[in-house]
């Protein structure tokens, strides 16, 4: 390349860099995508003068500094501007780079922030002038309370919580900065009390978790009135989507497919009339519902006679609203839900789907992402529909759009959830995003920095919900104290739980104990890891659903990905567990001994007691050390 040519190219490049920098530093800069194109294009066009360009950027920074002498620290200004525009930037590192004129890595930092390098985890949102909250109050307990605490710690957000007396010794209460006792367990639903505490605590926002008040429009409304940010959509949107008939109508209007169905059904007579027109089987659903409460599959007029009032009263006691509506019932469907994120400025993206087909009595037990049932083409179509659904209602925050998928790959909107869901973790594993952190940032006014095309699904993740229930006894809830606890570990294993040895499982709440999530490059690898993790996992003192999960993870049809809504029945999973339980009983003690760590600690605990009461504690500790070193003793 000739000298003049080189010079020309350099001038052109300089121009591009200056242009790019101006874009970034300009508060009204064009989209991040445009900036990224510039950087990428430039790296491709002029790889040889890459470093020189960096020095151009640096000198640009220096000249800025010269133009604005005095107290203004242009370096800091640039750092904070870049922080506002770019995701995935480490503020400390950026400051270092900008202040060190010898450092050659500014461009790399910028490229990295754009995802040009292959990072494992990503931020999808950036906070502009808006600051993340100083303090959040958690209105929840257990696993999700701990999950939110962890997100707050990473964000540098103060985190306090409310708790019922039964949860006084829980991990979440211990890990929070401060916890306020609200009385007995039903007080988790006491809207006024919780908002009063949020005010007293000077919390800027309330995180409702899942369940409890997470989709309660009255709670969101009282938060709004009290100028406390409810971490979720507005009360108005919660109401609109909480009314399943309204939600269906809204979706249909925006081109999202829904099943043939009705508005509110006034009485049994009207129900029979509508059902005969729709043709049986139909499904009765609660207008204020969601999940499975108040739901009945109806095959005939006689069944309608039997089930209508039953469904009404179930809906009434679950939601305080007995209204029902009718939908055509689809057999052998799959339950596919799309995770979405929406910022306050109207931008919406989806993070792919979760397959939640394995359910029992409308309780999800195993979820996986991505779904084996979707091709890339269908994912794009359904994802588009999910984004349309969310955009239609001016949604904000994290949310889920649920679809049924039939044998012929037709999909139908069934409902939208406005909370962070129990199963959000599998999406985190395949997208590398921390959904709870993003949810909090979005509530604080962060902007989505990515476009749909930039979001990639990598690998595979499965979640097993481990409940304190006995799968051999019709999933009867099991209570008691966990006296032995050893969670699994290894690559691709994630345990999300507030469980520990000594944890008391009380009957006041739902029976979720721990979420076991396994990821891998492929579904096969994730399944293999899950099998291993389930075998390692030791929870003693209460019955758990681990035997159920083991049975499913070893089932041929599950391994092939052949699941529908009737998977558990068709594969006789519960029958197999009962058989297994009978033959396995004698093995149990032998298995226990294999777990050396817990066995040893138990042994030491028992051995030590009489010694430590007589002896000085230091001598006892020394004795324990020497026992641990001297393996021969055992
Ligand atoms: C349906 C359905 C068939 N047809 N709606 C909705 C909430 C979820 N918990 C179950 N739901 C269903 N709604 C129509 N019109 C079948 C189910 C269903 C189901 C769906 C996916 C996976 C497992 C299921 C088990 C029972 C019922």
XYZ file of C-alpha atoms and ligand atoms in Angstrom:
661
model
C 0.000 0.000 0.000
C 1.438 3.372 -1.014
C 2.127 6.133 1.406
C -0.547 8.456 0.116
C -3.083 5.674 0.128
C -2.238 4.918 3.707
C -2.569 8.557 4.566
C -5.948 8.733 2.877
C -7.160 5.697 4.737
C -5.920 7.104 7.983
C -7.691 10.389 7.456
C -10.851 8.538 6.592
C -10.477 6.391 9.670
C -9.810 9.374 11.866
C -12.966 10.942 10.535
C -14.899 7.759 11.324
C -13.509 7.589 14.820
C -14.302 11.198 15.545
C -17.767 10.661 14.140
C -18.214 7.543 16.239
C -16.982 9.222 19.381
C -19.258 12.162 18.843
C -22.150 9.785 18.458
C -21.328 8.060 21.685
C -20.717 11.230 23.610
C -23.751 12.963 22.249
C -26.744 12.490 24.528
C -28.975 12.021 21.508
C -26.691 9.453 19.941
C -28.159 7.032 17.460
C -28.768 3.480 18.449
C -26.134 1.310 19.947
C -26.468 -0.970 16.966
C -25.385 1.786 14.637
C -22.362 2.552 16.784
C -21.433 -1.098 16.870
C -21.604 -1.320 13.101
C -19.210 1.606 12.884
C -16.704 0.031 15.227
C -16.930 -3.375 13.614
C -16.725 -2.010 10.133
C -13.792 0.075 11.051
C -11.899 -2.801 12.608
C -12.455 -4.792 9.436
C -11.447 -2.009 7.078
C -8.350 -0.885 8.913
C -6.953 -3.686 11.012
C -3.356 -2.529 10.582
C -3.886 0.871 12.094
C -6.149 -0.370 14.821
C -3.721 0.722 17.522
C -3.083 4.037 15.900
C -6.764 4.709 15.827
C -6.829 4.064 19.471
C -4.268 6.769 19.957
C -6.473 8.995 17.827
C -9.307 8.340 20.214
C -6.981 9.077 23.079
C -5.785 12.296 21.532
C -9.381 13.164 20.904
C -9.955 12.699 24.598
C -6.868 14.766 25.391
C -7.924 17.565 23.073
C -11.314 17.545 24.731
C -9.548 17.868 28.018
C -7.555 20.824 26.744
C -10.610 22.573 25.417
C -12.359 22.323 28.738
C -9.787 23.203 31.354
C -10.621 23.946 34.914
C -12.538 21.827 37.324
C -14.324 19.674 34.775
C -12.633 16.297 34.624
C -13.233 15.343 31.049
C -11.947 11.830 31.691
C -14.667 11.306 34.257
C -17.208 12.912 31.987
C -16.300 10.555 29.174
C -16.356 7.581 31.505
C -19.796 8.403 32.782
C -21.090 9.075 29.274
C -19.760 5.787 28.016
C -21.246 4.022 31.034
C -24.611 5.459 30.117
C -24.476 4.299 26.550
C -22.795 0.929 26.676
C -23.771 -2.291 28.364
C -21.258 -4.703 29.871
C -18.663 -2.127 30.849
C -16.758 -2.356 34.097
C -16.690 1.203 35.447
C -13.448 0.775 37.414
C -11.644 -0.640 34.444
C -12.948 2.024 32.091
C -11.780 4.798 34.439
C -8.360 3.238 34.526
C -8.188 2.998 30.745
C -9.393 6.531 30.129
C -7.001 8.073 32.656
C -4.000 6.060 31.468
C -2.822 7.527 28.191
C -0.498 4.586 27.617
C -3.261 2.028 27.890
C -4.015 0.415 24.547
C -7.344 -1.090 25.492
C -10.042 1.554 25.155
C -11.147 0.269 21.805
C -11.189 -3.264 23.143
C -13.345 -2.175 26.043
C -15.753 -0.493 23.644
C -15.829 -3.540 21.400
C -16.390 -5.818 24.336
C -19.252 -3.746 25.571
C -20.875 -4.201 22.193
C -20.649 -7.931 22.502
C -18.079 -8.148 19.703
C -16.145 -10.501 21.941
C -17.869 -13.640 23.111
C -18.768 -12.914 26.704
C -20.566 -15.576 28.725
C -22.781 -13.148 30.594
C -24.281 -9.939 29.324
C -26.110 -6.896 30.556
C -29.041 -6.203 28.287
C -29.904 -2.811 29.727
C -28.066 0.396 30.570
C -29.003 3.024 33.091
C -28.733 6.533 31.680
C -29.018 9.538 33.950
C -31.319 7.414 36.083
C -29.770 5.908 39.175
C -30.522 2.430 40.376
C -32.423 2.359 43.670
C -30.583 2.937 46.935
C -32.820 0.529 48.764
C -35.389 -2.129 47.891
C -37.892 -3.826 50.177
C -38.649 -7.464 49.372
C -42.256 -8.503 49.957
C -41.595 -12.215 49.728
C -39.784 -15.149 51.327
C -37.722 -18.263 50.617
C -35.929 -18.961 47.364
C -37.035 -15.827 45.496
C -36.247 -13.518 48.433
C -32.706 -14.885 48.446
C -32.490 -14.594 44.649
C -33.489 -10.904 44.824
C -31.028 -10.275 47.684
C -28.227 -11.703 45.538
C -29.186 -9.470 42.591
C -29.298 -6.408 44.873
C -25.870 -7.179 46.291
C -24.406 -7.243 42.787
C -26.128 -3.978 41.896
C -25.005 -2.306 45.112
C -28.629 -1.820 46.136
C -29.563 -1.918 49.810
C -32.056 -4.668 50.507
C -34.507 -5.126 53.352
C -37.453 -7.450 53.699
C -40.596 -8.289 55.597
C -41.049 -11.672 57.258
C -43.631 -13.701 59.121
C -42.709 -15.173 62.497
C -42.354 -18.681 61.000
C -39.541 -17.343 58.785
C -37.611 -15.583 61.542
C -34.619 -17.907 61.199
C -34.683 -18.165 57.409
C -31.592 -17.551 55.287
C -33.149 -14.616 53.443
C -33.931 -12.836 56.739
C -30.367 -13.426 57.867
C -28.836 -12.217 54.591
C -30.968 -9.060 54.192
C -29.647 -5.762 55.577
C -32.688 -5.548 57.803
C -35.950 -7.453 58.222
C -39.307 -6.361 59.602
C -41.608 -8.832 61.314
C -45.165 -8.539 59.973
C -46.788 -11.159 62.220
C -48.342 -14.415 61.088
C -47.994 -15.989 57.632
C -51.121 -14.466 55.965
C -49.585 -11.023 56.572
C -47.436 -11.552 53.462
C -50.635 -10.439 51.722
C -51.231 -7.388 53.927
C -50.890 -4.628 51.356
C -51.224 -1.667 53.715
C -48.851 -3.022 56.297
C -46.163 -3.788 53.737
C -46.415 -0.362 52.082
C -46.243 1.296 55.524
C -43.055 -0.642 56.244
C -41.620 0.328 52.844
C -42.267 3.983 53.706
C -40.785 3.649 57.159
C -37.732 1.905 55.724
C -37.400 4.664 53.083
C -37.250 2.001 50.392
C -37.490 3.464 46.898
C -38.899 0.255 45.447
C -40.658 -2.958 46.408
C -39.825 -6.317 44.848
C -42.820 -8.663 45.065
C -41.034 -11.834 43.836
C -43.449 -14.485 42.532
C -46.726 -15.575 44.130
C -48.068 -13.480 47.049
C -48.566 -9.854 45.879
C -46.594 -10.136 42.639
C -49.657 -9.771 40.396
C -51.870 -7.819 42.755
C -53.030 -4.612 41.050
C -54.212 -3.083 44.352
C -50.751 -3.502 45.833
C -49.103 -1.969 42.747
C -51.605 0.899 42.919
C -50.932 1.629 46.575
C -47.191 1.598 45.835
C -47.778 4.073 42.989
C -49.800 6.345 45.292
C -47.084 6.156 47.921
C -44.401 6.990 45.349
C -42.714 3.665 45.786
C -41.662 1.878 42.605
C -43.422 -1.459 42.309
C -40.946 -3.722 40.492
C -43.273 -4.907 37.756
C -45.657 -3.227 35.324
C -48.137 -0.495 36.286
C -51.270 -1.391 38.280
C -53.303 -0.582 35.182
C -51.455 -3.163 33.087
C -51.658 -5.782 35.847
C -55.440 -5.298 35.933
C -55.744 -5.430 32.157
C -53.761 -8.661 31.864
C -55.164 -10.152 35.074
C -58.574 -10.120 33.410
C -58.075 -13.102 31.105
C -61.083 -12.259 28.921
C -59.834 -8.731 28.318
C -56.328 -10.035 27.704
C -57.643 -12.518 25.101
C -59.574 -9.782 23.300
C -56.590 -7.444 23.303
C -54.319 -10.142 21.882
C -56.772 -11.112 19.148
C -57.001 -7.435 18.182
C -53.242 -7.271 17.726
C -52.970 -10.356 15.594
C -51.856 -12.763 18.314
C -53.697 -16.072 17.778
C -56.140 -17.129 20.530
C -58.359 -20.221 20.788
C -62.072 -20.010 20.018
C -63.767 -19.004 23.247
C -66.160 -16.746 25.058
C -66.461 -13.689 27.244
C -67.650 -14.008 30.840
C -70.164 -16.854 31.120
C -73.070 -15.727 33.292
C -74.513 -19.070 34.281
C -74.619 -22.789 33.578
C -77.336 -22.436 30.980
C -75.291 -19.963 28.983
C -72.212 -22.161 29.420
C -74.011 -25.133 27.880
C -75.170 -23.001 24.973
C -71.695 -21.645 24.239
C -70.043 -25.037 24.716
C -72.318 -26.752 22.227
C -71.495 -24.055 19.689
C -67.740 -24.289 20.352
C -68.099 -28.104 20.462
C -66.841 -30.293 23.312
C -64.330 -30.716 24.825
C -64.056 -27.222 26.216
C -62.180 -25.872 29.209
C -63.657 -23.599 31.872
C -61.172 -21.035 33.108
C -61.338 -18.348 35.785
C -61.448 -14.797 34.411
C -59.331 -13.579 37.331
C -57.290 -16.787 37.253
C -54.123 -18.037 35.818
C -52.256 -21.178 36.650
C -54.869 -23.873 37.092
C -57.260 -22.843 39.843
C -60.901 -22.841 38.843
C -60.030 -24.707 35.659
C -62.102 -27.692 34.478
C -61.992 -29.707 31.292
C -65.568 -30.399 30.213
C -66.390 -33.192 27.739
C -70.184 -33.117 27.677
C -73.325 -31.368 28.821
C -73.531 -33.751 31.801
C -70.024 -32.845 32.844
C -70.845 -29.159 32.531
C -73.694 -29.775 34.948
C -71.235 -31.390 37.346
C -68.284 -29.021 37.048
C -69.652 -25.522 36.458
C -70.445 -24.596 40.054
C -67.395 -26.431 41.306
C -65.147 -24.317 39.078
C -67.018 -21.155 40.062
C -66.580 -21.689 43.774
C -62.936 -22.716 43.346
C -62.321 -19.525 41.362
C -64.119 -17.525 44.014
C -62.088 -18.827 46.904
C -58.802 -18.546 44.994
C -59.275 -15.109 43.411
C -62.311 -13.578 45.137
C -64.025 -13.576 41.738
C -66.193 -16.441 40.510
C -66.397 -15.357 36.851
C -65.569 -18.031 34.290
C -64.984 -18.086 30.541
C -64.847 -20.882 27.988
C -62.092 -21.935 25.610
C -61.967 -24.776 23.122
C -59.942 -27.506 24.855
C -56.882 -28.705 22.963
C -55.599 -32.167 23.789
C -51.942 -33.175 23.789
C -50.529 -29.707 23.650
C -47.225 -28.317 24.756
C -46.915 -25.356 27.056
C -44.421 -22.865 25.615
C -43.771 -19.505 27.262
C -41.666 -16.613 25.999
C -39.587 -14.436 28.311
C -39.750 -10.785 27.437
C -38.052 -7.605 28.668
C -39.540 -4.174 28.035
C -38.141 -0.778 28.954
C -40.125 2.320 29.921
C -39.503 3.833 26.495
C -41.428 1.272 24.473
C -38.610 -1.044 23.466
C -39.348 -4.766 23.789
C -37.240 -7.880 23.199
C -37.855 -11.557 23.864
C -35.238 -13.924 25.266
C -36.576 -17.088 23.725
C -38.894 -19.661 25.191
C -39.229 -22.178 27.985
C -40.965 -25.504 27.552
C -43.105 -26.107 30.645
C -45.017 -29.101 29.357
C -44.290 -31.366 32.321
C -46.918 -30.297 34.827
C -49.098 -32.043 37.332
C -52.427 -30.512 38.310
C -51.208 -27.282 36.709
C -48.093 -27.230 38.864
C -44.980 -27.062 36.729
C -42.394 -29.631 37.743
C -39.746 -29.588 35.022
C -38.962 -26.800 32.573
C -36.429 -26.581 29.786
C -35.018 -24.022 27.403
C -34.981 -23.889 24.471
C -37.960 -26.093 23.503
C -37.218 -29.155 21.375
C -40.564 -28.574 19.688
C -39.618 -25.275 18.038
C -37.670 -24.680 14.869
C -35.798 -21.375 14.519
C -38.530 -20.261 12.174
C -41.305 -20.985 14.695
C -39.289 -19.380 17.460
C -39.101 -16.224 15.406
C -42.824 -16.286 14.621
C -43.943 -16.979 18.181
C -41.359 -14.575 19.598
C -42.663 -11.859 17.286
C -46.188 -12.591 18.496
C -45.021 -12.375 22.128
C -43.349 -9.021 21.477
C -46.484 -7.802 19.685
C -48.604 -8.952 22.631
C -46.432 -7.008 25.056
C -46.125 -3.914 22.900
C -49.911 -3.860 22.508
C -50.393 -3.163 26.210
C -47.405 -0.796 26.654
C -45.854 -3.277 29.048
C -42.678 -2.593 31.012
C -40.275 -4.767 32.961
C -39.897 -8.535 32.788
C -42.844 -10.658 31.729
C -43.916 -13.953 30.212
C -46.287 -14.684 27.359
C -47.740 -18.206 27.530
C -48.773 -20.216 24.493
C -50.223 -23.637 23.836
C -48.650 -25.470 20.919
C -50.640 -28.229 19.210
C -49.536 -31.273 17.198
C -49.700 -29.315 13.954
C -47.532 -26.534 15.349
C -50.385 -24.072 15.704
C -49.821 -21.778 18.664
C -52.352 -19.939 20.763
C -51.929 -17.234 23.378
C -53.327 -18.396 26.743
C -52.170 -15.840 29.258
C -49.517 -13.351 30.209
C -47.690 -13.277 33.531
C -46.510 -9.938 34.820
C -44.030 -11.256 37.392
C -40.579 -12.804 37.399
C -41.329 -16.512 37.229
C -40.019 -19.429 39.249
C -38.440 -20.874 36.101
C -36.646 -17.698 34.951
C -33.261 -19.312 35.738
C -33.220 -21.585 32.686
C -33.541 -18.561 30.411
C -30.664 -16.950 32.302
C -28.517 -20.007 31.632
C -29.077 -19.965 27.861
C -28.932 -16.204 27.316
C -26.269 -15.248 29.860
C -28.496 -12.524 31.288
C -29.414 -11.930 34.934
C -33.158 -11.379 34.606
C -33.676 -10.173 38.177
C -30.941 -7.560 37.844
C -32.383 -6.441 34.513
C -35.874 -6.329 36.005
C -34.656 -4.064 38.821
C -32.703 -1.846 36.416
C -35.692 -1.581 34.063
C -37.889 -0.498 36.979
C -35.310 2.194 37.731
C -35.606 3.450 34.142
C -32.827 1.608 32.322
C -32.922 1.370 28.529
C -32.662 -1.845 26.552
C -29.308 -1.730 24.767
C -29.860 -4.752 22.536
C -32.036 -5.368 19.542
C -33.785 -8.658 18.965
C -31.234 -9.751 16.360
C -28.431 -9.397 18.916
C -29.937 -11.867 21.350
C -28.665 -15.396 20.922
C -29.673 -18.590 22.671
C -26.676 -20.734 23.628
C -26.792 -24.327 24.805
C -29.519 -25.909 26.835
C -30.875 -25.738 30.389
C -33.305 -27.827 32.453
C -34.862 -27.055 35.805
C -36.294 -29.513 38.304
C -38.515 -28.016 40.962
C -37.767 -29.935 44.113
C -40.771 -29.670 46.398
C -41.297 -30.934 49.934
C -43.915 -33.400 48.712
C -44.113 -37.169 48.552
C -44.507 -38.228 44.908
C -45.357 -41.771 46.034
C -48.292 -40.405 48.054
C -49.959 -38.268 45.406
C -47.558 -35.379 46.084
C -48.762 -34.979 49.643
C -46.983 -31.983 51.212
C -44.324 -33.057 53.668
C -43.282 -30.953 56.657
C -40.476 -31.227 59.178
C -36.901 -30.184 59.783
C -34.187 -30.843 57.227
C -31.568 -32.599 59.339
C -29.123 -33.453 56.604
C -28.500 -31.307 53.539
C -25.886 -31.653 50.827
C -26.445 -29.811 47.542
C -24.850 -31.072 44.293
C -22.054 -29.314 42.426
C -19.922 -29.353 39.319
C -19.912 -27.689 35.899
C -23.294 -26.446 34.728
C -25.049 -27.070 38.049
C -26.961 -24.257 39.732
C -28.901 -24.579 42.965
C -31.244 -21.741 43.915
C -32.669 -22.287 47.362
C -33.056 -20.881 50.836
C -32.659 -24.444 52.141
C -30.049 -25.509 54.707
C -29.538 -28.133 57.400
C -31.889 -27.176 60.211
C -34.373 -25.519 57.832
C -37.952 -26.092 58.959
C -40.518 -26.833 56.287
C -43.809 -25.445 57.583
C -47.253 -26.091 56.082
C -48.197 -22.401 55.699
C -46.670 -21.860 52.263
C -46.323 -23.650 48.932
C -43.913 -26.536 49.111
C -41.095 -25.339 46.817
C -37.810 -26.266 48.506
C -35.130 -25.777 45.911
C -34.617 -25.147 42.224
C -32.035 -27.357 40.576
C -30.914 -26.033 37.214
C -28.491 -27.846 34.928
C -27.103 -26.473 31.702
C -24.934 -27.888 28.963
C -23.945 -27.452 25.354
C -26.697 -29.850 24.338
C -29.894 -31.216 25.856
C -28.137 -34.542 26.313
C -25.372 -32.959 28.364
C -27.860 -31.015 30.485
C -29.830 -34.229 31.129
C -26.661 -36.132 32.093
C -25.716 -33.387 34.520
C -29.219 -33.316 35.969
C -29.164 -37.072 36.544
C -25.848 -36.799 38.357
C -26.994 -33.807 40.383
C -30.218 -35.544 41.447
C -28.187 -38.543 42.605
C -25.821 -36.335 44.610
C -28.513 -34.165 46.133
C -29.151 -35.166 49.724
C -32.142 -33.739 51.525
C -33.198 -35.658 54.629
C -35.955 -34.962 57.103
C -38.721 -34.282 54.613
C -39.970 -36.191 51.576
C -39.057 -34.533 48.293
C -39.944 -34.793 44.612
C -36.387 -35.942 43.770
C -37.585 -39.543 43.040
C -40.113 -38.118 40.578
C -37.411 -36.171 38.768
C -35.116 -39.186 38.645
C -37.915 -41.234 37.082
C -38.587 -38.582 34.426
C -34.910 -37.958 33.638
C -34.501 -41.701 32.978
C -37.658 -42.017 30.886
C -37.061 -42.882 27.210
C -39.743 -40.555 25.896
C -38.420 -37.657 27.958
C -34.916 -38.302 26.681
C -36.259 -38.254 23.117
C -38.069 -34.999 23.881
C -41.472 -36.619 23.337
C -43.616 -34.862 25.930
C -47.166 -33.599 25.977
C -49.494 -32.434 28.737
C -50.352 -36.049 29.607
C -46.707 -37.171 29.847
C -46.834 -38.210 33.527
C -49.919 -40.405 33.078
C -48.960 -41.890 29.724
C -45.533 -42.902 30.989
C -46.813 -44.224 34.307
C -44.209 -42.141 36.144
C -45.986 -42.205 39.518
C -46.557 -45.967 39.341
C -42.853 -46.475 38.681
C -41.893 -44.359 41.677
C -44.102 -46.435 43.957
C -42.533 -49.662 42.670
C -39.055 -48.218 43.002
C -39.703 -47.118 46.559
C -40.575 -50.679 47.617
C -37.414 -52.244 46.176
C -35.073 -49.452 47.214
C -35.883 -49.297 50.897
C -33.063 -51.539 52.130
C -30.450 -49.577 50.238
C -31.103 -46.336 51.995
C -28.704 -46.718 54.913
C -25.921 -47.940 52.684
C -26.395 -44.898 50.474
C -26.090 -42.624 53.466
C -22.704 -43.997 54.412
C -21.416 -43.206 50.947
C -21.815 -39.522 51.616
C -18.592 -39.221 53.539
C -18.690 -35.542 54.368
C -22.053 -35.590 56.036
C -21.432 -38.898 57.721
C -18.142 -37.650 59.148
C -19.596 -34.405 60.400
C -22.451 -36.271 62.047
C -19.967 -38.665 63.631
C -17.869 -35.815 64.941
C -20.891 -34.026 66.271
C -21.930 -37.036 68.303
C -18.415 -37.930 69.431
C -17.535 -34.446 70.511
C -20.411 -33.569 72.724
C -19.262 -35.277 75.933
C -15.691 -34.080 75.373
C -16.475 -30.468 74.754
C -18.521 -30.139 77.936
C -15.584 -31.215 80.030
C -12.746 -29.672 78.151
C -11.680 -26.250 77.172
C -13.094 -25.434 73.695
C -9.620 -24.845 72.233
C -8.487 -28.272 73.248
C -11.644 -29.709 71.699
C -11.000 -27.831 68.464
C -7.436 -29.141 68.366
C -8.725 -32.634 68.881
C -11.132 -32.218 65.999
C -8.298 -31.018 63.753
C -6.178 -34.010 64.587
C -9.128 -36.310 63.999
C -9.709 -34.788 60.570
C -6.034 -35.201 59.699
C -5.876 -38.759 60.932
C -8.068 -40.546 58.442
C -6.980 -43.895 59.878
C -9.136 -43.244 62.883
C -12.227 -44.071 60.889
C -55.470 -25.234 28.154
C -55.306 -26.562 27.744
C -55.988 -26.978 26.627
N -56.815 -26.143 25.985
N -56.322 -24.434 27.466
C -53.466 -23.509 31.176
C -52.732 -23.232 32.397
C -51.893 -24.399 32.605
N -51.570 -24.582 33.974
C -52.698 -25.521 32.012
N -53.423 -24.936 30.990
C -54.023 -25.535 29.952
N -54.857 -24.746 29.230
C -56.963 -24.901 26.428
N -57.822 -24.095 25.767
C -54.479 -27.393 28.477
C -53.847 -26.898 29.600
C -53.101 -27.857 30.348
C -51.756 -28.032 30.211
C -51.022 -27.251 29.331
C -49.678 -27.436 29.204
C -49.024 -28.406 29.961
C -49.732 -29.195 30.834
C -51.099 -29.012 30.980
C -51.797 -29.829 31.869
C -53.117 -29.639 31.996
C -53.780 -28.667 31.241
